[in-house]
mmCIF file of C-alpha atoms in Angstrom:
data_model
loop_
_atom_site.group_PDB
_atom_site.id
_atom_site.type_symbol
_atom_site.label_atom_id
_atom_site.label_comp_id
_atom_site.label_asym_id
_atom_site.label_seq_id
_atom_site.Cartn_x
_atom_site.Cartn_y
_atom_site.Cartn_z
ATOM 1 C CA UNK J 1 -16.705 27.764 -19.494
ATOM 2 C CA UNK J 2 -17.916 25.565 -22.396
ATOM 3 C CA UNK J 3 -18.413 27.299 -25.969
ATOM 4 C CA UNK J 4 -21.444 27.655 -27.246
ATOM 5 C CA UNK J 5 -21.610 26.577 -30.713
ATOM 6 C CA UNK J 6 -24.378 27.813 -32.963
ATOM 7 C CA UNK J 7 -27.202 24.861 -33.551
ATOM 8 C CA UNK J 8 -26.466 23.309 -36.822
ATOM 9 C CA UNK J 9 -29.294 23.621 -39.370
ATOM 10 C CA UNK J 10 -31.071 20.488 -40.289
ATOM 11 C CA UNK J 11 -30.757 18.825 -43.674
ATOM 12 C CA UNK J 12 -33.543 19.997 -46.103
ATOM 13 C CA UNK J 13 -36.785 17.895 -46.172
ATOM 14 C CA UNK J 14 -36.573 16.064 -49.605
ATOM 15 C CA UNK J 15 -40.443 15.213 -50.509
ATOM 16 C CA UNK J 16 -41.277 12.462 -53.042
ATOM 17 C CA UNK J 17 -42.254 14.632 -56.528
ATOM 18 C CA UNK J 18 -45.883 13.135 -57.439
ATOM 19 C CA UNK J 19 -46.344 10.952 -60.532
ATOM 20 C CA UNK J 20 -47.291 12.454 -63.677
ATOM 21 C CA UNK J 21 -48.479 9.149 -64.971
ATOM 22 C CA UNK J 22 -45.359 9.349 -67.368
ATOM 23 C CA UNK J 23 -43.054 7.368 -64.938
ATOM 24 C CA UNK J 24 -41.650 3.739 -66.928
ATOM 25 C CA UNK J 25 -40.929 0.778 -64.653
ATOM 26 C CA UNK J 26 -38.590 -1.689 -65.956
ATOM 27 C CA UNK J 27 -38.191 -5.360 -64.688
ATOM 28 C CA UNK J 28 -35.356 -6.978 -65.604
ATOM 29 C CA UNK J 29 -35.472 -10.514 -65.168
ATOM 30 C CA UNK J 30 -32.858 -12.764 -63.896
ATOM 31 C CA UNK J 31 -32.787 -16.451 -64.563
ATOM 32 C CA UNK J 32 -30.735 -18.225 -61.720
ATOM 33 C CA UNK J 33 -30.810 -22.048 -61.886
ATOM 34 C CA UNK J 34 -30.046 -23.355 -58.672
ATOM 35 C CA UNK J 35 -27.537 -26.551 -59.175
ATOM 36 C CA UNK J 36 -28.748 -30.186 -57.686
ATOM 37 C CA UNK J 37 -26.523 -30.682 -54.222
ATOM 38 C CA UNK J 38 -23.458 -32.789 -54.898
ATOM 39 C CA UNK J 39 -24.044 -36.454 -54.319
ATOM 40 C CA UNK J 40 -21.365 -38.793 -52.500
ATOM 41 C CA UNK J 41 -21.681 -42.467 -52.173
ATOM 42 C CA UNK J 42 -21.121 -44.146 -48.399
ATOM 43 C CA UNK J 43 -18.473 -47.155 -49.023
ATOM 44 C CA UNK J 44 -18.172 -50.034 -46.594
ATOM 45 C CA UNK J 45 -14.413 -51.478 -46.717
ATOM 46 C CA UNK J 46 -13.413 -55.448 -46.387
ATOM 47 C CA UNK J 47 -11.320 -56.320 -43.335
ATOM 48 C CA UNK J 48 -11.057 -59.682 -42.438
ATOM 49 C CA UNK J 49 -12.328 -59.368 -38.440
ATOM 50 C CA UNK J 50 -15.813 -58.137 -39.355
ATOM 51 C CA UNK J 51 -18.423 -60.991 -39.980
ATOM 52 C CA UNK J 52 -20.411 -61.096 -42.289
ATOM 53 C CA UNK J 53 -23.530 -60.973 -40.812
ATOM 54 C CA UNK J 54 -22.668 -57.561 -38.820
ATOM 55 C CA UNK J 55 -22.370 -56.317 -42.517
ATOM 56 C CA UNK J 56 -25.651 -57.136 -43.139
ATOM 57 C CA UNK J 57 -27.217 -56.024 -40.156
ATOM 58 C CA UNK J 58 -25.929 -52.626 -40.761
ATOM 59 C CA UNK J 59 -27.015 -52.646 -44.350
ATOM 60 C CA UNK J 60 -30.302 -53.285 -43.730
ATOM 61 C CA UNK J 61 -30.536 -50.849 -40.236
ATOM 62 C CA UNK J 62 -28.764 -47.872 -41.515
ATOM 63 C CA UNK J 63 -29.246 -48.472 -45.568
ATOM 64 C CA UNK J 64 -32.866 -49.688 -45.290
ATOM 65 C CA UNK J 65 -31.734 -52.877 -47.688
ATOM 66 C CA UNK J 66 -33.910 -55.988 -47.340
ATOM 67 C CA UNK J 67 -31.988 -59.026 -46.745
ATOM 68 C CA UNK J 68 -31.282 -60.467 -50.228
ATOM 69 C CA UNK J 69 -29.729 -56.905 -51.410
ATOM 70 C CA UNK J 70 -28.225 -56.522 -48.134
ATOM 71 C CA UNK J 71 -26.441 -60.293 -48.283
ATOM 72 C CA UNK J 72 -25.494 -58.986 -52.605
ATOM 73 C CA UNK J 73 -23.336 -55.731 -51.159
ATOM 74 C CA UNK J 74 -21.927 -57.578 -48.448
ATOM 75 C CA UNK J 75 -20.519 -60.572 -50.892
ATOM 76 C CA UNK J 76 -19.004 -57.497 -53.070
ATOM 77 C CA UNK J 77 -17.900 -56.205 -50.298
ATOM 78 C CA UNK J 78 -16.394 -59.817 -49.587
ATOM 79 C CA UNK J 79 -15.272 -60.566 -52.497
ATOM 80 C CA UNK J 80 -14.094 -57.129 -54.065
ATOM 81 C CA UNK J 81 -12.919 -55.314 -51.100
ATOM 82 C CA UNK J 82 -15.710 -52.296 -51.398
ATOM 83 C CA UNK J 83 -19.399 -51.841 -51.513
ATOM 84 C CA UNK J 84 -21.405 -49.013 -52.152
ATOM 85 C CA UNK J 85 -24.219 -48.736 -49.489
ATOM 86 C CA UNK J 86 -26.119 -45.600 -51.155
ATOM 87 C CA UNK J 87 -25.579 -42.378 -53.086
ATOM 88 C CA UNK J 88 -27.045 -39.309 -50.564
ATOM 89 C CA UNK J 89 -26.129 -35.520 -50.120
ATOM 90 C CA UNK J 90 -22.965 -34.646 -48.565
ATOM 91 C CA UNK J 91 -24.765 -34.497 -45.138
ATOM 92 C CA UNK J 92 -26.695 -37.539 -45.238
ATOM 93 C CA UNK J 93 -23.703 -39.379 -46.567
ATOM 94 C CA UNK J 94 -21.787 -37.875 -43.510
ATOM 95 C CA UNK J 95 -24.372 -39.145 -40.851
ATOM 96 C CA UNK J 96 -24.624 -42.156 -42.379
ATOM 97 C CA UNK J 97 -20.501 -43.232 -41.961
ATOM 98 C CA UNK J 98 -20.787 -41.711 -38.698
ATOM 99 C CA UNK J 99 -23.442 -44.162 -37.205
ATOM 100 C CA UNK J 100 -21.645 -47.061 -39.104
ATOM 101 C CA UNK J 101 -18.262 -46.353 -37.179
ATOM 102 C CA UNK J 102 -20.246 -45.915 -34.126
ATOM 103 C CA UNK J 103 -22.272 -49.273 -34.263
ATOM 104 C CA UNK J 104 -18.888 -51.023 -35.538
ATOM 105 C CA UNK J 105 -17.061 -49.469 -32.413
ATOM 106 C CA UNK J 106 -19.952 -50.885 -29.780
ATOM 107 C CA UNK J 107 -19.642 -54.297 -31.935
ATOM 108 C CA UNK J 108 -16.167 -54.122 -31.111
ATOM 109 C CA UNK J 109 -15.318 -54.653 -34.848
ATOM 110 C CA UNK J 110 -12.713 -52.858 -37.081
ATOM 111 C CA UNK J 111 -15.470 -52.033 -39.785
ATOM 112 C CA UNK J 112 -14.107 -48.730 -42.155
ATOM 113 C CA UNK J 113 -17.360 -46.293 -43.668
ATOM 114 C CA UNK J 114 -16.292 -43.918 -46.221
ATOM 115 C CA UNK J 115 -17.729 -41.268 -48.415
ATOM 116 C CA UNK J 116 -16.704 -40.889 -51.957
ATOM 117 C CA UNK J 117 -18.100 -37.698 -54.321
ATOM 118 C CA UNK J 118 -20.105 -39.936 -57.030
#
């Protein structure tokens, strides 16, 4: 047959003491500054199986650069074997290369996207 133990007491009631009036409150303030996201730029890398006018087509679709600026990066790109596209946060930057190896993979062309910390 079980033991029976005797019922444990419950803890004491602990009541909030009323204020006097003579209670302080101090605030201590903490200054955080939150730091700006890091910032990478999207590079577009010279082969020489991409045309030209792919480059351009991507620079204005997934850059948002008008033609002129567009035909500019792509003659760097051209002529100096890197271009940067734009300087985003780390995720933007990420989408951005990912779309540009997608649309160079369904062009069929060997176009390289990288992100660089700027």
């Amino acid at each position: 047959m079980p033991e029976d133990k005797p019922p444990t007491p419950a803890p004491p009631l602990v009541r909030p003491r009323p204020d006097d009036g003579q209670g302080a409150v101090v605030v201590e303030r903490q200054t955080s500054k939150t730091e700006p996201p890091r910032m990478y730029q999207v590079v577009l890398l010279n082969d020489d199986y991409t045309p030209m006018e792919f480059v351009v087509m991507v620079l204005q679709e997934y850059f948002n650069r008008d033609l002129e600026s567009a035909t500019q990066i792509m003659l760097k790109i051209h002529h100096e074997g890197r271009g940067v596209c734009g300087v985003y946060s780390k995720d933007v930057a990420a989408t951005k290369v990912e779309l540009v190896l997608a649309a160079a993979r369904r062009g069929g062309h060997p176009l390289q996207c990288i992100m660089e910390a700027a």
